[in-house]
Short mmCIF file of C-alpha atoms in Angstrom, two decimals:
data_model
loop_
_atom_site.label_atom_id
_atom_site.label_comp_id
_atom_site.label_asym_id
_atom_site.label_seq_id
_atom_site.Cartn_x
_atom_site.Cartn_y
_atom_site.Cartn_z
CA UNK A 111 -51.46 67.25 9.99
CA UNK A 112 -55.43 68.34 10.60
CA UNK A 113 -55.57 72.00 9.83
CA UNK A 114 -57.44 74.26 12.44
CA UNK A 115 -60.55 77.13 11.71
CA UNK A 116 -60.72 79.40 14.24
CA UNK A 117 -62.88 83.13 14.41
CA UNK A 118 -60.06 85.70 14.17
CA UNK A 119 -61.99 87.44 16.88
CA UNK A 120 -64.60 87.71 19.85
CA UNK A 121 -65.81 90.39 22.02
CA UNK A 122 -67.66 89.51 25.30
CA UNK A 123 -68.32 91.17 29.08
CA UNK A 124 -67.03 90.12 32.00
CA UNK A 125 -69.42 87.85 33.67
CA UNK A 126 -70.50 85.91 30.52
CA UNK A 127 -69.99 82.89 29.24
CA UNK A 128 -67.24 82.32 26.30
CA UNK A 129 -67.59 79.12 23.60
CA UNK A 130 -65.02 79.30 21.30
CA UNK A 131 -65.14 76.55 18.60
CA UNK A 132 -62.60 75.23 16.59
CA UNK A 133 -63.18 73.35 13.41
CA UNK A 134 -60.62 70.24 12.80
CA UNK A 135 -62.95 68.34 9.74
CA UNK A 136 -59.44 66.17 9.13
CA UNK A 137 -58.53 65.33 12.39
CA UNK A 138 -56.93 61.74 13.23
CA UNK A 139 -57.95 58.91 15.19
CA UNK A 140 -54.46 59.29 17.10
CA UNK A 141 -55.37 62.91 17.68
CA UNK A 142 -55.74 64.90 20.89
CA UNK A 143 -57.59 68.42 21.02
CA UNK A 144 -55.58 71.08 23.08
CA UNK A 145 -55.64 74.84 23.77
CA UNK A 146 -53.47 77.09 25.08
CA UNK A 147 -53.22 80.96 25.96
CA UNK A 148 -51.52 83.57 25.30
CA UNK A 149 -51.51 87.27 26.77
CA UNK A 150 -49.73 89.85 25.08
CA UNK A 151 -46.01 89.87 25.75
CA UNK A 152 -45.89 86.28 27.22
CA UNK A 153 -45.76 82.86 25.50
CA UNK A 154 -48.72 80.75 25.47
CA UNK A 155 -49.32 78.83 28.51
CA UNK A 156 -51.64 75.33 28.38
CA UNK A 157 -55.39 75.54 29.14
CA UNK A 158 -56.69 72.36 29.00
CA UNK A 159 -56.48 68.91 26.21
CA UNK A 160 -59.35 66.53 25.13
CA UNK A 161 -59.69 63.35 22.89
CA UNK A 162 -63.60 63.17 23.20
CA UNK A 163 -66.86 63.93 25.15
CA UNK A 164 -65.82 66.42 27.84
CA UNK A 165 -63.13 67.56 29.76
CA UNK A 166 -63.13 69.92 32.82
CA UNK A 167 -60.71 71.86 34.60
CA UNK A 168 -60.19 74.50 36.79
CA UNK A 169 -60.13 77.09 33.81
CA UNK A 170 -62.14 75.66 31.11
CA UNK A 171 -64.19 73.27 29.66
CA UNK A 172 -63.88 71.30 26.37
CA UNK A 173 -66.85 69.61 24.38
CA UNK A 174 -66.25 67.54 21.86
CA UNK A 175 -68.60 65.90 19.70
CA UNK A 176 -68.72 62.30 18.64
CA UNK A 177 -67.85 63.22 15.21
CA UNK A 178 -64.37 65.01 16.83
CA UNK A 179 -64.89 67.37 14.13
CA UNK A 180 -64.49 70.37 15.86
CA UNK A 181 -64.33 71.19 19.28
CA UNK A 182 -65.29 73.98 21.75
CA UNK A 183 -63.64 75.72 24.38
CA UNK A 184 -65.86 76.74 27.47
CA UNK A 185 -64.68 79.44 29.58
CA UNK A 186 -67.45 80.44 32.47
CA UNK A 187 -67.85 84.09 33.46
CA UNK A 188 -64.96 85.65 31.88
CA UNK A 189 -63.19 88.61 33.29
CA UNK A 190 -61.17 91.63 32.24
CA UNK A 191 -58.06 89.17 32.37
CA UNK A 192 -59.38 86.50 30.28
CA UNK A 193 -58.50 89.38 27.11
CA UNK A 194 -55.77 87.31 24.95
CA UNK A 195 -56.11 85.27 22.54
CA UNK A 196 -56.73 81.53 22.31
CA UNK A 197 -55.39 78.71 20.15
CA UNK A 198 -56.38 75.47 19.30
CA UNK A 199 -53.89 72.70 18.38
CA UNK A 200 -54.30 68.72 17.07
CA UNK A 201 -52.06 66.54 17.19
CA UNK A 202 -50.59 63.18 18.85
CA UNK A 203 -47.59 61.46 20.66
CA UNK A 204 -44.87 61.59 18.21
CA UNK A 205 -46.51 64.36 15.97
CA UNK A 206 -43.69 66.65 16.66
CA UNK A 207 -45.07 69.48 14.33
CA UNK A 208 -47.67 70.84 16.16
CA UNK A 209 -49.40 74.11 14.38
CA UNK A 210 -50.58 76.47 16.23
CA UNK A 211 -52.35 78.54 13.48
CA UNK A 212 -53.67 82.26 14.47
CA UNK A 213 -56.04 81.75 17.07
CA UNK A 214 -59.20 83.79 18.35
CA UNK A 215 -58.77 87.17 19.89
CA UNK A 216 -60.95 87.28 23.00
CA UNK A 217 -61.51 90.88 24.05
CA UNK A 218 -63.77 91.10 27.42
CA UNK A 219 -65.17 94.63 28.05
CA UNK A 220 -66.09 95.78 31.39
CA UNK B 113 -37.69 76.33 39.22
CA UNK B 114 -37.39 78.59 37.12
CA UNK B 115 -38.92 76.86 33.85
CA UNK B 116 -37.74 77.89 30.60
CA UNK B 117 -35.44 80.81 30.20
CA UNK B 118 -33.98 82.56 27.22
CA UNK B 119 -31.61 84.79 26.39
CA UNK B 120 -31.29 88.04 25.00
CA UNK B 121 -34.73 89.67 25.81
CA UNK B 122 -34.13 91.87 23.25
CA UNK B 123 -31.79 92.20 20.45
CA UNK B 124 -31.36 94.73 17.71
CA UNK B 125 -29.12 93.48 14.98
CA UNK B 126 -27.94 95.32 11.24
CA UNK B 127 -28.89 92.83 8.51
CA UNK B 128 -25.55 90.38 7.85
CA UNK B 129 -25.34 90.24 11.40
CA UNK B 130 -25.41 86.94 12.95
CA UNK B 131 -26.03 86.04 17.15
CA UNK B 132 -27.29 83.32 18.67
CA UNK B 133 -30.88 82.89 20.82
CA UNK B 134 -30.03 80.70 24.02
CA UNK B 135 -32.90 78.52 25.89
CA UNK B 136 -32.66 76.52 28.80
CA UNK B 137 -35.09 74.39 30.83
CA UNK B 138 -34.61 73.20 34.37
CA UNK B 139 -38.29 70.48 34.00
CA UNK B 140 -35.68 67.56 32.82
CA UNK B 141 -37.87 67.61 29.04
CA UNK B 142 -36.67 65.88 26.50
CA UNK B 143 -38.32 67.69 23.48
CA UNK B 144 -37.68 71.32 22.67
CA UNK B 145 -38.76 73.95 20.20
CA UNK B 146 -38.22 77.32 18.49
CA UNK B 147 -40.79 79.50 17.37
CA UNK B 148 -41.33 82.57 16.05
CA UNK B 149 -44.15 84.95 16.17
CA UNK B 150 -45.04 87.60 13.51
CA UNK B 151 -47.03 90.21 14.54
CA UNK B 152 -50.88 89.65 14.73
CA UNK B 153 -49.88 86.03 13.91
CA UNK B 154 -50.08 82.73 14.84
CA UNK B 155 -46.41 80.74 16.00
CA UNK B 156 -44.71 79.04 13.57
CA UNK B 157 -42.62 76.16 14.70
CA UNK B 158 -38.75 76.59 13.00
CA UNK B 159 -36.79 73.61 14.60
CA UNK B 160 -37.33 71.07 17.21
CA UNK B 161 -35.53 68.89 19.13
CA UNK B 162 -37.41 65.50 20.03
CA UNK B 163 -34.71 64.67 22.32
CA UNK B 164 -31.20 65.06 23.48
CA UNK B 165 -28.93 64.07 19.86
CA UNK B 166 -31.84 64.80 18.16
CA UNK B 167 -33.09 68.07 16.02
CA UNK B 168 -35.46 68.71 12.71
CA UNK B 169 -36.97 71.12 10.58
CA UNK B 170 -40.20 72.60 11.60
CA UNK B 171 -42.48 74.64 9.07
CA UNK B 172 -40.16 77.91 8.70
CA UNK B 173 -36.30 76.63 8.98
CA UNK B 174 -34.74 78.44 6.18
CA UNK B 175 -31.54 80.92 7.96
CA UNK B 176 -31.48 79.48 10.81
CA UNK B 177 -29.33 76.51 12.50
CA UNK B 178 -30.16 74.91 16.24
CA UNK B 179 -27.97 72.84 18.94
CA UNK B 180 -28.78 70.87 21.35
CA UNK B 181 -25.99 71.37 23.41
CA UNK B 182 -27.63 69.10 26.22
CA UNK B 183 -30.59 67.98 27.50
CA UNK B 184 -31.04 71.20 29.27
CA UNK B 185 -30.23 73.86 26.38
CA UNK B 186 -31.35 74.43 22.98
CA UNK B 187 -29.94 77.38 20.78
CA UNK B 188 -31.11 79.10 17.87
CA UNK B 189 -28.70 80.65 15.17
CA UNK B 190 -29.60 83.14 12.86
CA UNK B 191 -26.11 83.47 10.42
CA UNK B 192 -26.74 86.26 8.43
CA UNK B 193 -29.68 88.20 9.59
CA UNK B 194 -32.20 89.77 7.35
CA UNK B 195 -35.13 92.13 8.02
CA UNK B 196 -37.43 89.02 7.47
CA UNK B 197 -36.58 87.74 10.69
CA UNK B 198 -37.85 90.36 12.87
CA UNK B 199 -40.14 88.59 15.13
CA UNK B 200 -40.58 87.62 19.08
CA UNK B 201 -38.78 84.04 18.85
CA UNK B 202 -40.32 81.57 21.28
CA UNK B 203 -38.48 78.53 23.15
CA UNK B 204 -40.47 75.61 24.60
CA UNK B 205 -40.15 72.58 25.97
CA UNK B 206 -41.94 69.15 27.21
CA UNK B 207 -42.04 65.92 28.49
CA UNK B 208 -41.73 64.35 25.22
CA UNK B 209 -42.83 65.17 21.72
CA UNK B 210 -45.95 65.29 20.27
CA UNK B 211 -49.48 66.62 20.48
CA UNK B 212 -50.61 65.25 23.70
CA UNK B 213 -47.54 66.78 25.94
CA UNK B 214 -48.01 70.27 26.68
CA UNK B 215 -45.57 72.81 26.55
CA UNK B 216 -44.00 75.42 28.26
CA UNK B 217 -42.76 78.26 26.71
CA UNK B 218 -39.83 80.65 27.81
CA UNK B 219 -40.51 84.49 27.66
CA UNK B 220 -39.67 85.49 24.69
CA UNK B 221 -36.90 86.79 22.57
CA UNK B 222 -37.99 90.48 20.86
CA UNK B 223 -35.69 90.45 17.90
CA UNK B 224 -35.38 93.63 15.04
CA UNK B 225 -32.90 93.46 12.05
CA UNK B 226 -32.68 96.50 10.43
#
């Protein structure tokens, strides 16, 4: 299973631009890159899932770099709402153990 | 469509005690999970079931059991309770298993042992 590096934590302001990057050095060819969110309270709910270049959504955006090394989560012009914390998973059809490690507090400030 | 819903919300139990966690999912998945969260911690997968029949160990099984009962409901046992397990348990569910299906989760379970 490729282990995930996330930043504990991240402060922005609403408005900005948030990258959060992920570091996978032992990911799989088989692998896809996903993230999900989670607000307190709640369970994580599904952001968006790449296997390489870019992907776009309504939410986010995901580079990944040839090397599928790491990976970075895009979100544009965060607001007070987008406070929760993020996680970044790898894994692939079949790989039932998916690890969702301790993600990256995002904390936007008004 | 009401997703993935558990059952209790909340639970306080003495340690020895045993109950069990109910989940059920309306999407017609075939994979489902438990999880539990620690505080100021990542999830922690403790059983899953790839499909209906099916069920295995995630990272954290130890004093607990699971059923799939059907392909609707998945249940999580906890026999003799300990402090240890104080944690927000977490059901989920999806298409089928694996990294590239996504999951929905269920609202939580907020369980104490004291």
């Amino acid at each position: 299973l490729a282990k995930t590096t996330q930043p504990i934590s991240m402060d922005s302001y609403e408005g900005q631009e948030v990258n959060i990057t992920c570091s996978h050095n032992n990911i799989a060819t088989n692998d896809y890159i996903t993230w999900y969110q989670q607000f307190p309270s709640q369970g994580p709910r599904f952001i968006i899932q790449g296997y390489k270049t870019k992907v776009t959504n309504e939410v986010a955006s995901l580079f990944i770099p040839a090397d599928r090394k790491s990976s970075t989560l895009s979100l544009p012009r965060v607001s007070l709402s987008d406070t929760a914390v993020y996680y970044c998973l790898v894994g692939y059809t079949g790989g039932f153990k998916t690890i969702f490690g301790a993600g990256t507090r995002l904390f936007v400030k008004a | 469509n009401a997703g993935v819903t558990q059952t209790p919300k909340f639970q306080v139990l003495k340690t020895g005690q045993s109950m069990t966690l109910q989940c059920a999912q309306d999407m017609n998945h075939n994979s489902m999970y438990w999880y539990r969260q620690d505080p100021g911690m990542g999830l922690r997968l403790i059983y899953y079931s790839a499909s209906e029949g099916t069920t295995d160990k995630g990272e954290v099984p130890n004093g607990y059991n699971v059923s799939r009962l059907n392909k609707r409901e998945f249940s999580l046992r906890l026999e003799s309770a300990a402090p240890s397990q104080t944690s927000v348990y977490f059901c989920a569910s999806s298409e089928a298993s694996g990294g590239t299906y996504e999951q929905y989760f269920g609202p939580g379970t907020r369980l104490t042992v004291t």
